[in-house]
Short mmCIF file of C-alpha atoms and ligand atoms in Angstrom, two decimals:
data_model
loop_
_atom_site.label_atom_id
_atom_site.label_comp_id
_atom_site.label_asym_id
_atom_site.label_seq_id
_atom_site.Cartn_x
_atom_site.Cartn_y
_atom_site.Cartn_z
CA MET Q 1 118.83 41.66 -128.01
CA ARG Q 2 117.46 44.16 -130.12
CA SER Q 3 116.36 42.83 -133.70
CA ALA Q 4 117.65 45.00 -136.55
CA SER Q 5 114.08 45.71 -137.60
CA HIS Q 6 113.63 46.83 -133.95
CA LEU Q 7 116.34 49.55 -134.30
CA CYS Q 8 114.69 50.52 -137.97
CA ARG Q 9 111.47 51.42 -136.58
CA ARG Q 10 113.35 53.12 -133.64
CA ALA Q 11 114.90 55.15 -137.02
CA TYR Q 12 111.32 56.17 -138.41
CA LYS Q 13 110.96 57.28 -134.86
CA ILE Q 14 113.59 59.73 -134.80
CA GLY Q 15 112.55 60.55 -138.74
CA SER Q 16 109.02 61.12 -138.13
CA ASN Q 17 110.24 63.62 -134.93
CA LEU Q 18 112.83 65.09 -137.53
CA ILE Q 19 109.71 65.67 -140.30
CA ALA Q 20 107.47 67.12 -137.62
CA LEU Q 21 110.11 69.45 -136.90
CA VAL Q 22 111.42 70.57 -140.19
CA ARG Q 23 107.83 71.15 -141.14
CA SER Q 24 107.01 73.14 -137.93
CA GLY Q 25 110.13 75.03 -138.94
CA ARG Q 26 109.20 75.98 -142.87
CA THR Q 27 106.90 78.92 -141.89
CA ARG Q 28 109.35 81.02 -140.28
CA PHE Q 29 106.98 83.16 -138.60
CA SER Q 30 104.83 80.36 -136.92
CA LEU Q 31 108.21 78.76 -135.81
CA ARG Q 32 108.43 81.84 -133.48
CA LYS Q 33 105.02 82.17 -132.20
CA GLU Q 34 105.41 79.03 -131.06
CA ILE Q 35 108.80 79.30 -129.56
CA SER Q 36 107.93 82.95 -127.81
CA THR Q 37 105.44 81.74 -126.21
CA THR Q 38 107.61 79.03 -124.26
CA THR Q 39 110.02 81.03 -123.79
CA THR Q 40 108.36 83.51 -121.20
CA ALA Q 41 107.18 80.46 -118.79
CA SER Q 42 109.27 78.37 -116.79
CA PRO Q 43 110.57 75.67 -118.96
CA PRO Q 44 108.24 72.75 -118.43
CA PHE Q 45 111.14 70.23 -118.14
CA ASN Q 46 113.11 67.51 -115.51
CA PHE Q 47 116.59 69.34 -115.67
CA SER Q 48 118.46 66.56 -114.61
CA GLY Q 49 121.02 67.55 -117.21
CA ASP Q 50 124.09 65.60 -117.59
CA MET Q 51 126.35 68.35 -116.08
CA ASP Q 52 129.83 67.16 -117.78
CA GLU Q 53 128.33 67.82 -121.08
CA HIS Q 54 127.62 71.11 -119.77
CA MET Q 55 131.19 71.71 -118.58
CA LYS Q 56 132.26 70.11 -122.29
CA LEU Q 57 130.42 72.43 -124.22
CA ALA Q 58 131.29 75.36 -121.62
CA SER Q 59 135.19 74.42 -122.34
CA ASP Q 60 134.40 74.21 -126.67
CA SER Q 61 133.39 77.60 -126.47
CA ASP Q 62 135.77 79.15 -124.33
CA GLN Q 63 138.49 77.31 -126.66
CA ILE Q 64 136.50 79.18 -129.93
CA SER Q 65 135.63 82.91 -128.04
CA GLY Q 66 139.29 83.09 -126.14
CA GLU Q 67 137.36 84.98 -123.38
CA ILE Q 68 135.03 83.05 -120.67
CA ARG Q 69 131.54 84.40 -120.62
CA GLU Q 70 128.48 84.09 -118.44
CA PRO Q 71 126.01 82.50 -120.73
CA ASP Q 72 122.70 84.29 -120.83
CA VAL Q 73 120.61 81.65 -122.19
CA TYR Q 74 119.61 78.35 -122.47
CA ILE Q 75 119.15 75.68 -124.99
CA VAL Q 76 116.57 72.83 -123.68
CA THR Q 77 116.73 69.64 -125.26
CA SER Q 78 113.52 67.19 -125.36
CA GLY Q 79 115.60 64.67 -122.84
CA GLY Q 80 115.68 67.61 -120.63
CA LEU Q 81 119.07 68.69 -120.83
CA ARG Q 82 119.79 72.64 -120.33
CA ILE Q 83 122.52 73.77 -122.35
CA PRO Q 84 124.02 76.71 -121.61
CA ALA Q 85 125.07 79.17 -123.86
CA ASN Q 86 125.50 83.14 -125.07
CA ALA Q 87 123.25 85.36 -127.03
CA SER Q 88 125.37 87.02 -128.67
CA VAL Q 89 126.98 84.15 -130.73
CA LEU Q 90 123.68 82.29 -131.37
CA ALA Q 91 122.06 85.37 -132.85
CA SER Q 92 125.45 85.68 -135.24
CA VAL Q 93 124.97 82.76 -136.37
CA SER Q 94 121.40 81.99 -136.60
CA PRO Q 95 118.80 84.73 -137.89
CA VAL Q 96 116.08 82.66 -136.76
CA LEU Q 97 118.05 82.37 -133.32
CA GLU Q 98 118.71 86.08 -133.19
CA ASN Q 99 114.32 86.92 -133.68
CA ILE Q 100 113.84 84.40 -131.01
CA LEU Q 101 115.97 86.07 -129.16
CA ASP Q 102 115.34 89.58 -129.95
CA ARG Q 103 111.34 88.64 -128.81
CA PRO Q 104 110.30 90.86 -125.58
CA ARG Q 105 109.58 88.68 -122.64
CA LYS Q 106 106.64 89.02 -120.61
CA TYR Q 107 108.60 88.68 -117.22
CA ARG Q 108 112.29 90.70 -117.75
CA ARG Q 109 113.65 89.06 -115.10
CA SER Q 110 113.16 85.18 -116.41
CA GLU Q 111 115.84 83.27 -117.68
CA LYS Q 112 116.02 82.99 -121.70
CA ILE Q 113 115.21 79.72 -122.66
CA ILE Q 114 115.33 78.32 -126.12
CA PRO Q 115 114.17 74.87 -126.68
CA ILE Q 116 114.79 72.69 -129.26
CA LEU Q 117 112.82 69.31 -129.07
CA GLY Q 118 111.95 66.47 -131.60
CA VAL Q 119 115.70 65.70 -131.70
CA PRO Q 120 118.32 63.38 -129.07
CA CYS Q 121 120.33 65.73 -126.80
CA ASP Q 122 123.48 64.60 -128.15
CA ALA Q 123 122.44 65.77 -131.58
CA VAL Q 124 121.76 69.58 -130.37
CA LEU Q 125 124.34 69.55 -128.29
CA ALA Q 126 126.74 68.97 -131.50
CA PHE Q 127 124.50 71.65 -133.37
CA VAL Q 128 125.52 74.04 -130.26
CA ARG Q 129 128.72 73.36 -131.09
CA PHE Q 130 128.52 74.00 -134.50
CA LEU Q 131 127.40 77.24 -133.81
CA TYR Q 132 130.31 77.71 -132.14
CA SER Q 133 133.25 76.50 -133.55
CA SER Q 134 131.69 75.93 -137.18
CA ARG Q 135 133.28 72.45 -136.97
CA CYS Q 136 131.50 69.14 -136.47
CA THR Q 137 133.43 66.02 -135.97
CA ASP Q 138 132.98 62.76 -138.24
CA ASP Q 139 131.08 60.97 -135.29
CA GLU Q 140 128.84 63.50 -135.11
CA MET Q 141 128.30 63.13 -138.80
CA GLU Q 142 127.73 59.56 -138.65
CA THR Q 143 125.68 59.53 -136.20
CA TYR Q 144 123.80 63.06 -136.50
CA GLY Q 145 123.50 63.72 -139.95
CA ILE Q 146 120.07 64.01 -140.32
CA HIS Q 147 119.15 65.33 -137.58
CA LEU Q 148 121.92 68.25 -137.89
CA LEU Q 149 121.03 68.87 -141.10
CA ALA Q 150 116.94 69.27 -140.29
CA LEU Q 151 118.46 71.45 -137.31
CA SER Q 152 120.51 73.49 -140.33
CA HIS Q 153 117.56 74.13 -142.13
CA VAL Q 154 115.29 75.43 -139.29
CA PHE Q 155 117.14 77.45 -137.49
CA LEU Q 156 119.10 78.48 -140.85
CA VAL Q 157 122.86 77.92 -140.82
CA PRO Q 158 124.20 77.71 -144.41
CA GLN Q 159 127.39 76.53 -143.35
CA LEU Q 160 125.92 73.74 -141.10
CA LYS Q 161 123.77 72.68 -144.26
CA GLN Q 162 126.52 72.75 -146.30
CA ARG Q 163 128.81 70.14 -144.16
CA CYS Q 164 125.29 67.81 -143.65
CA THR Q 165 124.78 68.31 -147.27
CA LYS Q 166 128.42 66.70 -148.18
CA GLY Q 167 128.83 64.47 -145.15
CA LEU Q 168 125.45 62.77 -145.75
CA ALA Q 169 126.08 61.99 -149.22
CA GLU Q 170 129.50 60.48 -148.62
CA ARG Q 171 127.47 58.06 -146.07
CA LEU Q 172 124.60 57.20 -148.04
CA THR Q 173 123.51 53.95 -148.62
CA ASN Q 174 120.75 51.65 -149.95
CA ASP Q 175 119.36 51.28 -146.33
CA ASN Q 176 119.45 54.87 -145.07
CA VAL Q 177 118.79 56.67 -148.44
CA VAL Q 178 115.10 56.52 -148.78
CA ASP Q 179 115.22 58.37 -145.07
CA VAL Q 180 117.81 60.55 -146.30
CA LEU Q 181 116.31 61.26 -149.17
CA GLN Q 182 112.41 62.50 -147.58
CA LEU Q 183 114.69 64.43 -145.48
CA ALA Q 184 116.79 66.41 -148.60
CA ARG Q 185 113.90 67.10 -149.91
CA LEU Q 186 111.93 68.81 -146.69
CA CYS Q 187 114.95 70.85 -145.92
CA ASP Q 188 115.67 72.15 -149.69
CA ALA Q 189 118.85 70.35 -150.26
CA PRO Q 190 118.37 69.66 -154.04
CA ASP Q 191 122.29 68.03 -154.29
CA LEU Q 192 121.45 65.77 -151.60
CA TYR Q 193 118.36 64.89 -153.15
CA ILE Q 194 119.67 64.37 -156.29
CA LYS Q 195 122.33 61.65 -155.11
CA CYS Q 196 119.53 59.76 -153.29
CA MET Q 197 117.49 60.23 -156.62
CA ARG Q 198 120.76 58.10 -158.53
CA LEU Q 199 121.28 55.77 -155.83
CA ILE Q 200 117.94 54.79 -155.68
CA SER Q 201 117.42 54.64 -159.38
CA ASP Q 202 120.87 52.60 -159.87
CA HIS Q 203 119.92 50.12 -156.91
CA PHE Q 204 116.31 49.85 -156.90
CA LYS Q 205 116.26 46.04 -156.51
CA THR Q 206 118.22 45.92 -153.30
CA VAL Q 207 116.69 49.50 -152.06
CA GLU Q 208 112.59 48.35 -152.56
CA LYS Q 209 113.19 46.20 -150.44
CA THR Q 210 114.42 48.02 -147.36
CA GLU Q 211 112.29 48.93 -144.58
CA GLY Q 212 112.86 52.37 -145.23
CA TRP Q 213 110.84 51.72 -148.97
CA MET Q 214 108.74 50.08 -147.57
CA PHE Q 215 107.62 52.85 -144.60
CA LEU Q 216 107.45 55.39 -147.55
CA GLN Q 217 105.46 53.30 -149.79
CA ASP Q 218 102.57 53.46 -147.23
CA HIS Q 219 103.19 56.82 -145.88
CA ASP Q 220 104.42 59.23 -148.80
CA PRO Q 221 102.65 57.76 -152.35
CA HIS Q 222 103.48 61.66 -153.86
CA LEU Q 223 107.22 60.99 -153.17
CA GLU Q 224 107.41 57.25 -154.13
CA LEU Q 225 105.57 58.97 -157.63
CA GLU Q 226 108.13 61.41 -157.46
CA ILE Q 227 111.10 58.93 -157.56
CA MET Q 228 108.91 56.57 -160.09
CA GLN Q 229 109.08 59.52 -162.35
CA PHE Q 230 112.88 60.17 -161.89
CA MET Q 231 113.24 56.81 -162.63
CA GLU Q 232 111.92 57.16 -166.10
CA GLU Q 233 113.27 60.23 -166.60
CA SER Q 234 116.95 59.03 -166.21
CA GLU Q 235 116.12 55.75 -168.32
CA SER Q 236 114.91 57.49 -171.05
CA ARG Q 237 118.16 59.82 -170.47
CA LYS Q 238 120.34 57.01 -170.81
CA LYS Q 239 118.22 55.67 -174.08
CA ARG Q 240 118.91 59.16 -175.59
CA SER Q 241 122.67 59.08 -174.68
CA ARG Q 242 123.50 55.26 -176.05
CA ARG Q 243 121.25 55.96 -178.95
CA ARG Q 244 123.26 59.59 -179.98
CA ARG Q 245 126.63 57.31 -178.85
CA GLU Q 246 125.71 54.52 -181.18
CA GLU Q 247 125.21 57.41 -184.33
CA ARG Q 248 128.38 59.35 -183.12
CA CYS Q 249 130.21 55.46 -183.68
CA LEU Q 250 128.47 54.83 -187.17
CA TYR Q 251 129.31 58.12 -188.34
CA LEU Q 252 132.56 57.66 -187.04
CA GLN Q 253 132.94 54.48 -188.48
CA LEU Q 254 131.47 56.20 -192.29
CA SER Q 255 133.95 58.77 -192.01
CA GLU Q 256 136.79 55.99 -191.47
CA ALA Q 257 135.22 54.20 -194.77
CA MET Q 258 136.13 57.25 -196.54
CA ASP Q 259 139.81 57.67 -195.85
CA CYS Q 260 140.17 53.84 -196.69
CA LEU Q 261 138.74 54.37 -199.34
CA GLU Q 262 141.21 57.07 -200.96
CA HIS Q 263 143.85 55.02 -198.99
CA ILE Q 264 142.82 52.08 -201.04
CA TYR Q 265 142.18 54.07 -204.56
CA THR Q 266 145.16 56.18 -204.02
CA GLU Q 267 147.76 53.92 -202.37
CA GLY Q 268 146.54 50.08 -202.87
CA CYS Q 269 147.32 47.94 -199.93
CA THR Q 270 147.67 44.51 -199.50
CA SER Q 271 145.49 42.56 -202.74
CA VAL Q 272 144.01 45.76 -203.57
CA GLY Q 273 144.73 49.29 -205.44
CA PRO Q 274 145.04 51.55 -209.14
CA CYS Q 275 146.15 49.20 -211.95
CA HIS Q 276 149.11 51.42 -212.49
CA LEU Q 277 150.83 50.86 -209.75
CA GLU Q 278 152.53 47.12 -208.76
CA PRO Q 279 151.16 45.58 -206.41
CA THR Q 280 152.42 45.67 -202.81
CA THR Q 281 155.22 43.56 -202.42
CA LYS Q 282 154.01 43.55 -198.37
CA LYS Q 283 150.89 40.87 -197.97
CA GLY Q 284 150.83 41.32 -194.09
CA PRO Q 285 146.94 42.86 -192.90
CA CYS Q 286 146.82 46.64 -193.35
CA GLY Q 287 148.60 48.30 -190.80
CA LYS Q 288 146.26 52.25 -190.86
CA PHE Q 289 142.75 50.95 -191.03
CA SER Q 290 140.83 48.35 -189.35
CA THR Q 291 138.08 48.29 -191.65
CA CYS Q 292 140.96 47.96 -194.61
CA HIS Q 293 140.21 44.19 -194.98
CA GLY Q 294 136.84 44.34 -195.18
CA LEU Q 295 136.08 47.90 -197.21
CA GLN Q 296 138.71 45.09 -199.78
CA MET Q 297 136.51 42.40 -199.94
CA LEU Q 298 133.68 44.68 -200.60
CA ILE Q 299 135.09 45.45 -203.26
CA LYS Q 300 136.33 42.43 -205.31
CA HIS Q 301 132.94 41.89 -204.16
CA PHE Q 302 131.67 44.75 -206.57
CA ALA Q 303 133.67 44.17 -209.27
CA THR Q 304 132.56 40.36 -209.84
CA CYS Q 305 128.87 40.04 -208.46
CA LYS Q 306 126.41 39.34 -211.14
CA LYS Q 307 123.55 40.14 -209.55
CA ARG Q 308 125.00 43.71 -209.18
CA VAL Q 309 122.91 46.41 -207.38
CA ASN Q 310 119.80 46.26 -209.62
CA GLY Q 311 119.54 42.89 -208.77
CA GLY Q 312 119.00 43.64 -204.85
CA CYS Q 313 122.61 42.57 -203.75
CA SER Q 314 122.72 44.27 -200.38
CA ARG Q 315 126.26 43.86 -200.43
CA CYS Q 316 126.48 45.56 -203.73
CA LYS Q 317 123.77 48.39 -202.55
CA ARG Q 318 126.65 48.72 -199.44
CA MET Q 319 129.57 49.47 -201.45
CA TRP Q 320 127.36 51.93 -204.05
CA GLN Q 321 126.67 54.21 -201.13
CA LEU Q 322 129.92 54.28 -199.87
CA LEU Q 323 130.88 55.62 -203.32
CA ARG Q 324 128.06 57.83 -203.54
CA LEU Q 325 129.11 59.19 -199.85
CA HIS Q 326 132.37 59.49 -201.16
CA SER Q 327 131.37 61.64 -204.04
CA SER Q 328 129.44 64.11 -201.61
CA ILE Q 329 132.39 64.80 -199.73
CA CYS Q 330 135.14 64.84 -201.98
CA ASP Q 331 136.58 68.35 -203.14
CA GLN Q 332 139.06 67.04 -206.00
CA THR Q 333 137.23 67.32 -209.38
CA ASP Q 334 139.83 65.92 -211.91
CA SER Q 335 142.36 64.25 -209.31
CA CYS Q 336 140.36 61.65 -207.68
CA ARG Q 337 141.12 58.06 -208.01
CA VAL Q 338 137.78 56.54 -206.17
CA PRO Q 339 135.56 55.36 -209.00
CA LEU Q 340 131.94 56.77 -209.66
CA CYS Q 341 133.10 60.04 -208.00
CA ARG Q 342 132.47 61.93 -210.42
CA GLN Q 343 129.34 60.73 -211.95
CA PHE Q 344 127.67 60.90 -209.18
CA LYS Q 345 128.81 64.45 -208.45
CA LEU Q 346 127.08 65.15 -212.06
CA LYS Q 347 123.85 63.50 -210.84
CA ALA Q 348 123.50 65.54 -207.69
CA GLN Q 349 123.77 68.40 -209.80
CA GLN Q 350 120.49 67.43 -211.52
CA VAL Q 351 119.23 66.52 -208.22
CA LYS Q 352 116.49 69.20 -207.35
CA LYS Q 353 117.17 71.03 -204.12
CA GLY Q 354 115.43 69.35 -200.99
CA GLU Q 355 114.57 66.03 -202.92
CA ASP Q 356 117.47 64.50 -200.56
CA ALA Q 357 117.67 66.68 -197.37
CA ARG Q 358 118.59 62.49 -195.30
CA TRP Q 359 121.42 62.38 -197.42
CA LYS Q 360 121.91 65.64 -196.72
CA LEU Q 361 122.41 65.36 -193.44
CA LEU Q 362 124.28 61.84 -193.45
CA VAL Q 363 126.54 64.12 -195.66
CA ARG Q 364 126.84 66.73 -192.83
CA LYS Q 365 127.22 64.61 -189.99
CA VAL Q 366 130.31 62.25 -191.65
CA VAL Q 367 132.16 65.38 -192.78
CA SER Q 368 131.70 66.77 -189.33
CA ALA Q 369 132.55 63.22 -187.56
CA LYS Q 370 135.72 63.16 -190.19
CA ALA Q 371 136.59 66.95 -188.74
CA MET Q 372 136.58 65.75 -185.10
CA SER Q 373 138.79 62.44 -186.40
CA SER Q 374 141.04 64.12 -187.99
CA LEU Q 375 141.18 66.92 -185.12
CA SER Q 376 141.94 64.14 -182.44
CA LEU Q 377 143.97 61.26 -184.44
CA PRO Q 378 146.57 64.20 -186.14
CA LYS Q 379 149.24 61.62 -186.46
CA ARG Q 380 147.63 59.40 -188.65
CA LYS Q 381 146.51 62.00 -191.29
CA ARG Q 382 150.50 63.70 -190.90
CA GLU Q 383 151.64 59.91 -192.46
CA GLU Q 384 148.98 59.57 -195.27
CA GLU Q 385 149.66 63.22 -196.42
CA PRO Q 386 152.87 63.56 -198.43
CA ARG Q 387 151.95 60.16 -199.80
CA GLN Q 388 148.56 61.11 -201.45
CA THR Q 389 149.94 64.26 -203.10
CA LEU Q 390 152.96 62.12 -204.52
CA ASP Q 391 150.39 59.37 -206.23
CA HIS Q 392 148.24 62.54 -207.68
CA ARG Q 393 150.74 62.86 -210.55
CA HIS Q 394 148.61 59.75 -212.02
CA GLY Q 395 145.59 60.43 -213.18
CA ILE Q 396 144.47 56.50 -213.58
CA ARG Q 397 140.95 56.37 -212.20
CA SER Q 398 140.42 52.80 -212.71
CA PHE Q 399 141.24 50.12 -210.17
CA ARG Q 400 142.84 46.82 -210.22
CA LEU Q 401 142.23 43.18 -208.29
ZN1 ZN Z 1 144.83 49.40 -195.88
ZN1 ZN Z 2 127.00 41.82 -205.62
ZN1 ZN Z 3 136.60 61.76 -204.89
#
């Protein structure tokens, strides 16, 4: 029985043939030149092709075209299979085949032969079937996906290339991803290339143990470097977006704290509220803001702390900053009940322009987070608004503990 590693090595053998095939097709001119020299001579193969396959192909193509046509060209594979075909059909689907067929032959009577070498016979059959029917079965994609991708690239058949890009992307595994990546890069298939890179990047610990990776390390250091760079970039992209998410989260929390501050100082909540209002009878936790309890504790601390901000108390400093932030975004002048709102506003007018750019940036971010959250949470806002307008009749700015 063949071992798994034997099969793998075999896969690489096929892979390197494919790479040679794609490289030979890179410059269309050299490909045409190379093939045109062989089209004139008698094919150097032992034509022991499978006649059943010939008949199957012929009947497939007949079904598609709806008429029986005499083959006027033969496609020859590495295994010696001779596949009959019609020049007009091949030329209409592939401009490369059209070029090959258009070249004058040395001997007028010699048969037109197009060798497609370096891939298994069945892959070439699947390729020719696609040229006739624009279809390819799941089984063919499963077994010959990479070969078909290479052939679609070499012979310029974009529909097949698209089909292979999609089919191979669906069948990517940790074991085949390195081979597919190599081919995607050679065949200029950017979507597939990116999908392979992402898979390698996400499962690198497993991929680096595969034979494909070890083979790549030995034979293609450029691609290895490319993968490393991609992984580094994707890691820093992830870090950047994580940082942005954390920032957004912070600004949203601050914006909610601002709403909560107004809520406590205008309508009162649980045990803290403006002194003109009776303490709420409902002693349960606040149902409006998750931060309400914490903020109430902070307010209580701020009112009773002996150290205060100047004494270096970090909790007081936090409360002080929240009050300052409120004042920076508050647009009510006289009716606002939040303590120190007016004083901070007056102080801000005295600060010279450009002196506090970082603070202004923070204010802008919180204001935009507030705007965003009010768009996404219209229900809460609508509930709050009528109560706030009622409370504005009272001009008391102190608060009760
Ligand atoms: Zn509350
Ligand atoms: Zn304190
Ligand atoms: Zn205010």
